[in-house]
């Protein structure tokens, strides 16, 4: 049955949207004067959104003072729902995506896409429309990498998630951006909170307290390959320090193959560390399915072989005969 999202996207000061674990490390341009009570209130609100809302996403555009906070829950009542985005809104967002590219070309920071929205916008729309509610950015030619980090339990209560790790991950990206006045991250960082998964090869598998997904984006042809790869590698190293061994995993459909994880080339890390037990399990399940349907793993290899799949799944085809 269709459910409906009640979206209330807000622009919140970067320091308060996801409060830093250490306020002394906040770049001067993002620092806001706040009392300890106000900071704790912001932490509590962040944790409430992260833990209780059905969908939780935060977006920060390079060097911007505000964060787009887009977290919401669903309702079954359709009254007041609207199609979002409308054709006109989609067109305007498409225009905005190209404006972003022009700004990036001129070595300027990308403006937030909520610049013209009212301060207290509320949108009720069908769940599929809400999941990626800003269409324009997806029309731009972009580079992106996304890493999936397990949320650990609290040291004082193993039944509860430790949201401090999530805050550290978020601010590690901001720190990377502010190391340069002309950061390779010319678009945005998106952070999403997702759950566990029982899909064998899912990056979220085994993350009992949930997963924090950190995605960074830039403009194709504006940043050099060397600049972008170094930025992404620095991000990998920052996040792998926050993860249990072998538990930082990349989004399969985004950039990762040129990275090194814990000193290992990405494909070797995937095969021998991150998915060391999952790959044999996946192949065993495929083999069982093949026996019922009349094909073998060798048939799969022959039909779908490419360098990436061979390196990960079929590096020893004789072992799976």
Short mmCIF file of C-alpha atoms in Angstrom, two decimals:
data_model
loop_
_atom_site.label_atom_id
_atom_site.label_comp_id
_atom_site.label_asym_id
_atom_site.label_seq_id
_atom_site.Cartn_x
_atom_site.Cartn_y
_atom_site.Cartn_z
CA UNK A 1 0.00 0.00 0.00
CA UNK A 2 1.30 3.45 -0.95
CA UNK A 3 2.43 5.62 1.94
CA UNK A 4 3.19 9.33 1.92
CA UNK A 5 6.16 11.32 3.12
CA UNK A 6 5.66 14.55 5.02
CA UNK A 7 8.76 16.48 4.03
CA UNK A 8 9.91 19.56 5.91
CA UNK A 9 13.37 20.29 4.46
CA UNK A 10 15.23 22.93 6.43
CA UNK A 11 18.40 24.94 6.16
CA UNK A 12 20.26 24.72 9.47
CA UNK A 13 23.60 26.22 10.42
CA UNK A 14 26.30 23.65 9.67
CA UNK A 15 27.59 23.60 13.24
CA UNK A 16 24.10 22.84 14.58
CA UNK A 17 22.71 20.49 11.92
CA UNK A 18 25.19 17.78 12.91
CA UNK A 19 27.12 19.17 15.87
CA UNK A 20 30.87 18.46 15.86
CA UNK A 21 32.36 16.21 18.55
CA UNK A 22 34.96 18.92 19.16
CA UNK A 23 33.84 22.51 18.54
CA UNK A 24 37.44 23.76 18.60
CA UNK A 25 38.03 21.97 15.29
CA UNK A 26 35.23 23.81 13.45
CA UNK A 27 36.51 26.05 10.62
CA UNK A 28 36.16 29.72 11.50
CA UNK A 29 33.77 30.33 8.60
CA UNK A 30 31.33 27.76 10.01
CA UNK A 31 31.63 28.60 13.70
CA UNK A 32 28.57 30.02 15.44
CA UNK A 33 28.40 31.23 19.02
CA UNK A 34 26.28 28.86 21.03
CA UNK A 35 25.81 27.90 24.65
CA UNK A 36 26.49 24.36 25.92
CA UNK A 37 22.74 23.95 26.39
CA UNK A 38 22.00 24.98 22.79
CA UNK A 39 24.68 22.63 21.50
CA UNK A 40 23.28 19.72 23.50
CA UNK A 41 19.81 20.53 22.20
CA UNK A 42 21.16 20.37 18.64
CA UNK A 43 22.84 17.02 19.37
CA UNK A 44 19.58 15.65 20.77
CA UNK A 45 17.64 16.82 17.72
CA UNK A 46 20.18 15.26 15.35
CA UNK A 47 20.05 11.94 17.19
CA UNK A 48 16.24 12.01 17.20
CA UNK A 49 16.14 12.50 13.44
CA UNK A 50 18.81 9.86 12.81
CA UNK A 51 17.22 7.24 15.03
CA UNK A 52 13.48 7.80 14.62
CA UNK A 53 12.75 9.24 11.17
CA UNK A 54 11.95 6.86 8.32
CA UNK A 55 14.36 8.66 5.98
CA UNK A 56 17.34 10.68 7.16
CA UNK A 57 19.58 12.71 4.86
CA UNK A 58 21.80 15.75 5.32
CA UNK A 59 23.45 17.64 2.45
CA UNK A 60 26.28 20.14 2.66
CA UNK A 61 27.50 22.11 -0.33
CA UNK A 62 31.19 23.03 -0.24
CA UNK A 63 31.99 26.06 1.93
CA UNK A 64 28.32 26.82 2.64
CA UNK A 65 27.27 27.98 6.10
CA UNK A 66 24.03 25.96 6.07
CA UNK A 67 23.15 22.29 5.78
CA UNK A 68 20.05 21.00 4.04
CA UNK A 69 18.34 18.76 6.61
CA UNK A 70 15.89 16.43 4.91
CA UNK A 71 14.54 13.82 7.31
CA UNK A 72 10.95 12.63 7.45
CA UNK A 73 8.53 9.88 8.37
CA UNK A 74 5.61 8.39 6.48
CA UNK A 75 1.85 8.48 6.94
CA UNK A 76 -0.94 6.46 5.32
CA UNK A 77 -3.36 9.38 4.92
CA UNK A 78 -3.21 10.81 1.38
CA UNK A 79 -5.13 14.03 2.10
CA UNK A 80 -3.20 17.05 0.89
CA UNK A 81 -0.61 15.06 -1.05
CA UNK A 82 0.87 16.56 -4.20
CA UNK A 83 3.06 15.40 -7.05
CA UNK A 84 6.61 16.47 -6.33
CA UNK A 85 8.37 17.65 -8.26
CA UNK A 86 6.06 19.25 -10.79
CA UNK A 87 7.32 19.53 -14.39
CA UNK A 88 8.09 23.22 -13.80
CA UNK A 89 10.04 22.49 -10.62
CA UNK A 90 11.97 19.73 -12.36
CA UNK A 91 12.91 22.11 -15.17
CA UNK A 92 14.08 24.76 -12.71
CA UNK A 93 16.16 22.19 -10.85
CA UNK A 94 17.67 21.09 -14.16
CA UNK A 95 18.63 24.71 -14.83
CA UNK A 96 20.11 24.93 -11.33
CA UNK A 97 22.27 21.89 -11.98
CA UNK A 98 23.89 23.59 -14.95
CA UNK A 99 24.32 26.79 -12.95
CA UNK A 100 26.21 24.70 -10.42
CA UNK A 101 28.51 23.46 -13.16
CA UNK A 102 29.17 27.00 -14.35
CA UNK A 103 29.94 28.15 -10.82
CA UNK A 104 32.29 25.23 -10.33
CA UNK A 105 33.99 26.03 -13.61
CA UNK A 106 34.71 29.48 -12.26
CA UNK A 107 36.25 27.96 -9.11
CA UNK A 108 33.31 29.12 -6.99
CA UNK A 109 31.48 27.16 -4.34
CA UNK A 110 28.18 25.61 -5.35
CA UNK A 111 25.08 27.32 -4.00
CA UNK A 112 22.55 25.40 -1.98
CA UNK A 113 19.54 24.24 -4.05
CA UNK A 114 17.16 25.47 -1.34
CA UNK A 115 18.10 29.12 -1.78
CA UNK A 116 14.66 30.13 -3.04
CA UNK A 117 12.50 27.81 -0.96
CA UNK A 118 10.48 29.22 1.95
CA UNK A 119 11.86 28.80 5.44
CA UNK A 120 9.01 26.56 6.55
CA UNK A 121 8.32 24.50 3.47
CA UNK A 122 6.15 21.40 3.95
CA UNK A 123 5.51 18.89 1.18
CA UNK A 124 3.34 15.82 1.40
CA UNK A 125 4.00 13.49 -1.50
CA UNK A 126 4.12 9.83 -2.45
CA UNK A 127 7.01 7.94 -0.89
CA UNK A 128 8.87 7.25 -4.20
CA UNK A 129 8.82 10.96 -5.07
CA UNK A 130 10.37 11.89 -1.73
CA UNK A 131 13.33 9.52 -1.77
CA UNK A 132 15.39 11.71 -4.12
CA UNK A 133 13.36 14.86 -4.07
CA UNK A 134 15.92 17.16 -5.72
CA UNK A 135 15.97 16.19 -9.38
CA UNK A 136 18.29 18.83 -10.81
CA UNK A 137 21.57 17.62 -9.34
CA UNK A 138 21.10 14.23 -10.93
CA UNK A 139 21.16 15.74 -14.42
CA UNK A 140 24.65 17.18 -13.98
CA UNK A 141 27.68 15.24 -15.14
CA UNK A 142 29.39 14.39 -11.90
CA UNK A 143 32.01 12.35 -10.08
CA UNK A 144 30.97 10.63 -6.89
CA UNK A 145 32.14 8.16 -4.32
CA UNK A 146 30.09 6.74 -1.46
CA UNK A 147 31.33 4.80 1.53
CA UNK A 148 29.24 2.77 3.97
CA UNK A 149 30.35 2.85 7.61
CA UNK A 150 28.75 0.69 10.32
CA UNK A 151 27.33 2.57 13.28
CA UNK A 152 28.85 1.03 16.42
CA UNK A 153 27.08 0.44 19.72
CA UNK A 154 27.58 2.73 22.67
CA UNK A 155 30.36 1.61 24.96
CA UNK A 156 27.98 2.08 27.88
CA UNK A 157 24.98 0.32 26.30
CA UNK A 158 25.55 -2.22 23.54
CA UNK A 159 21.87 -2.07 22.60
CA UNK A 160 22.06 1.56 21.46
CA UNK A 161 23.90 3.16 18.53
CA UNK A 162 26.83 5.49 19.10
CA UNK A 163 25.94 8.58 17.07
CA UNK A 164 29.26 10.22 17.92
CA UNK A 165 30.92 8.09 15.24
CA UNK A 166 28.44 9.43 12.69
CA UNK A 167 29.24 13.01 13.69
CA UNK A 168 32.97 12.29 13.41
CA UNK A 169 32.49 10.87 9.92
CA UNK A 170 30.53 13.94 8.78
CA UNK A 171 33.05 16.42 10.13
CA UNK A 172 35.98 14.50 8.69
CA UNK A 173 34.68 15.41 5.22
CA UNK A 174 34.26 19.07 6.14
CA UNK A 175 37.81 19.04 7.48
CA UNK A 176 39.08 17.62 4.17
CA UNK A 177 37.26 20.31 2.21
CA UNK A 178 38.64 23.14 4.34
CA UNK A 179 42.21 21.96 3.92
CA UNK A 180 42.08 23.77 0.58
CA UNK A 181 40.53 27.02 -0.59
CA UNK A 182 39.71 25.22 -3.83
CA UNK A 183 38.58 21.77 -2.74
CA UNK A 184 38.15 18.98 -5.31
CA UNK A 185 34.67 18.42 -3.82
CA UNK A 186 32.93 21.00 -6.01
CA UNK A 187 29.36 19.80 -5.45
CA UNK A 188 28.23 18.40 -2.14
CA UNK A 189 28.49 15.85 0.60
CA UNK A 190 25.38 13.81 1.32
CA UNK A 191 24.99 11.72 4.44
CA UNK A 192 22.23 9.14 4.85
CA UNK A 193 21.35 6.80 7.69
CA UNK A 194 20.24 3.34 6.57
CA UNK A 195 19.60 0.07 8.33
CA UNK A 196 21.02 -3.43 8.28
CA UNK A 197 20.49 -5.73 5.29
CA UNK A 198 20.15 -9.48 4.81
CA UNK A 199 21.31 -9.27 1.18
CA UNK A 200 24.56 -11.23 1.04
CA UNK A 201 26.62 -8.69 -0.91
CA UNK A 202 25.00 -5.53 0.48
CA UNK A 203 27.45 -3.07 2.08
CA UNK A 204 25.02 -2.71 4.99
CA UNK A 205 24.99 -6.40 5.87
CA UNK A 206 25.83 -7.11 9.48
CA UNK A 207 25.46 -3.51 10.63
CA UNK A 208 23.10 -4.23 13.50
CA UNK A 209 22.88 -0.60 14.64
CA UNK A 210 22.56 0.79 11.14
CA UNK A 211 24.84 2.30 8.53
CA UNK A 212 26.03 5.81 7.78
CA UNK A 213 26.51 6.42 4.07
CA UNK A 214 28.84 9.29 3.16
CA UNK A 215 28.76 10.43 -0.47
CA UNK A 216 30.98 13.13 -1.97
CA UNK A 217 30.46 14.66 -5.40
CA UNK A 218 32.25 16.88 -7.85
CA UNK A 219 31.96 18.14 -11.42
CA UNK A 220 33.31 16.07 -14.29
CA UNK A 221 36.17 17.71 -16.22
CA UNK A 222 36.59 20.52 -13.67
CA UNK A 223 38.77 18.71 -11.16
CA UNK A 224 41.81 16.84 -12.39
CA UNK A 225 41.93 13.09 -11.99
CA UNK A 226 44.87 13.38 -9.62
CA UNK A 227 43.09 15.94 -7.41
CA UNK A 228 39.90 13.91 -7.22
CA UNK A 229 41.62 10.59 -6.55
CA UNK A 230 43.71 12.11 -3.76
CA UNK A 231 40.64 13.67 -2.13
CA UNK A 232 38.77 10.35 -2.29
CA UNK A 233 41.77 8.46 -0.93
CA UNK A 234 42.05 10.90 1.97
CA UNK A 235 38.37 10.31 2.71
CA UNK A 236 38.82 6.54 2.66
CA UNK A 237 41.66 6.85 5.16
CA UNK A 238 39.64 9.15 7.42
CA UNK A 239 36.64 6.81 7.51
CA UNK A 240 38.50 3.52 7.69
CA UNK A 241 39.97 4.80 10.96
CA UNK A 242 36.42 4.92 12.35
CA UNK A 243 35.41 1.42 11.21
CA UNK A 244 36.10 -2.03 12.63
CA UNK A 245 38.61 -3.91 10.47
CA UNK A 246 37.12 -4.79 7.09
CA UNK A 247 33.81 -3.10 7.81
CA UNK A 248 34.17 0.05 5.69
CA UNK A 249 32.59 -0.81 2.36
CA UNK A 250 32.07 1.18 -0.85
CA UNK A 251 28.80 1.68 -2.70
CA UNK A 252 29.05 -0.86 -5.52
CA UNK A 253 27.72 1.50 -8.20
CA UNK A 254 29.98 4.47 -7.53
CA UNK A 255 33.71 5.19 -7.69
CA UNK A 256 36.00 3.02 -5.58
CA UNK A 257 38.14 0.71 -7.73
CA UNK A 258 41.17 3.02 -7.74
CA UNK A 259 41.27 3.42 -3.97
CA UNK A 260 43.36 1.61 -1.40
CA UNK A 261 41.75 0.34 1.81
CA UNK A 262 44.07 -0.33 4.72
CA UNK A 263 47.00 -0.39 2.30
CA UNK A 264 45.36 -2.93 -0.03
CA UNK A 265 44.18 -2.25 -3.59
CA UNK A 266 40.39 -1.95 -3.56
CA UNK A 267 39.64 -5.20 -5.38
CA UNK A 268 41.94 -7.19 -3.12
CA UNK A 269 40.40 -5.54 -0.05
CA UNK A 270 36.89 -6.42 -1.27
CA UNK A 271 37.83 -10.03 -2.00
CA UNK A 272 40.07 -10.84 0.95
CA UNK A 273 38.83 -8.58 3.74
CA UNK A 274 35.50 -6.75 3.36
CA UNK A 275 33.61 -9.63 1.72
CA UNK A 276 35.92 -12.52 2.61
CA UNK A 277 33.07 -14.71 3.89
CA UNK A 278 30.26 -13.21 1.79
CA UNK A 279 31.79 -13.99 -1.62
CA UNK A 280 31.95 -17.78 -1.06
CA UNK A 281 28.46 -17.63 0.46
CA UNK A 282 27.14 -15.74 -2.56
CA UNK A 283 28.74 -18.19 -5.00
CA UNK A 284 27.32 -21.15 -3.06
CA UNK A 285 23.81 -19.68 -3.28
CA UNK A 286 24.23 -19.03 -7.00
CA UNK A 287 25.45 -22.59 -7.47
CA UNK A 288 22.32 -23.96 -5.77
CA UNK A 289 20.09 -21.79 -7.95
CA UNK A 290 22.00 -22.96 -11.03
CA UNK A 291 21.47 -26.61 -10.18
CA UNK A 292 17.71 -26.04 -10.11
CA UNK A 293 17.71 -24.03 -13.33
CA UNK A 294 20.30 -25.94 -15.34
CA UNK A 295 23.36 -23.69 -15.40
CA UNK A 296 26.73 -23.58 -13.62
CA UNK A 297 29.06 -20.97 -12.19
CA UNK A 298 31.24 -21.50 -15.25
CA UNK A 299 28.25 -20.51 -17.39
CA UNK A 300 27.86 -17.33 -15.34
CA UNK A 301 31.55 -16.59 -15.71
CA UNK A 302 31.43 -17.09 -19.46
CA UNK A 303 28.36 -14.88 -19.89
CA UNK A 304 29.13 -12.03 -17.47
CA UNK A 305 32.92 -12.03 -17.35
CA UNK A 306 34.67 -8.69 -17.07
CA UNK A 307 37.82 -7.58 -15.32
CA UNK A 308 36.08 -6.42 -12.15
CA UNK A 309 33.85 -9.47 -11.66
CA UNK A 310 36.71 -11.80 -12.52
CA UNK A 311 38.97 -10.19 -9.92
CA UNK A 312 36.32 -10.38 -7.21
CA UNK A 313 34.27 -13.51 -7.88
CA UNK A 314 36.16 -15.62 -10.39
CA UNK A 315 39.83 -15.12 -9.57
CA UNK A 316 40.02 -18.91 -9.10
CA UNK A 317 37.41 -20.41 -11.39
CA UNK A 318 38.71 -23.93 -10.81
CA UNK A 319 37.85 -23.61 -7.13
CA UNK A 320 34.20 -23.22 -8.07
CA UNK A 321 33.96 -26.03 -10.62
#
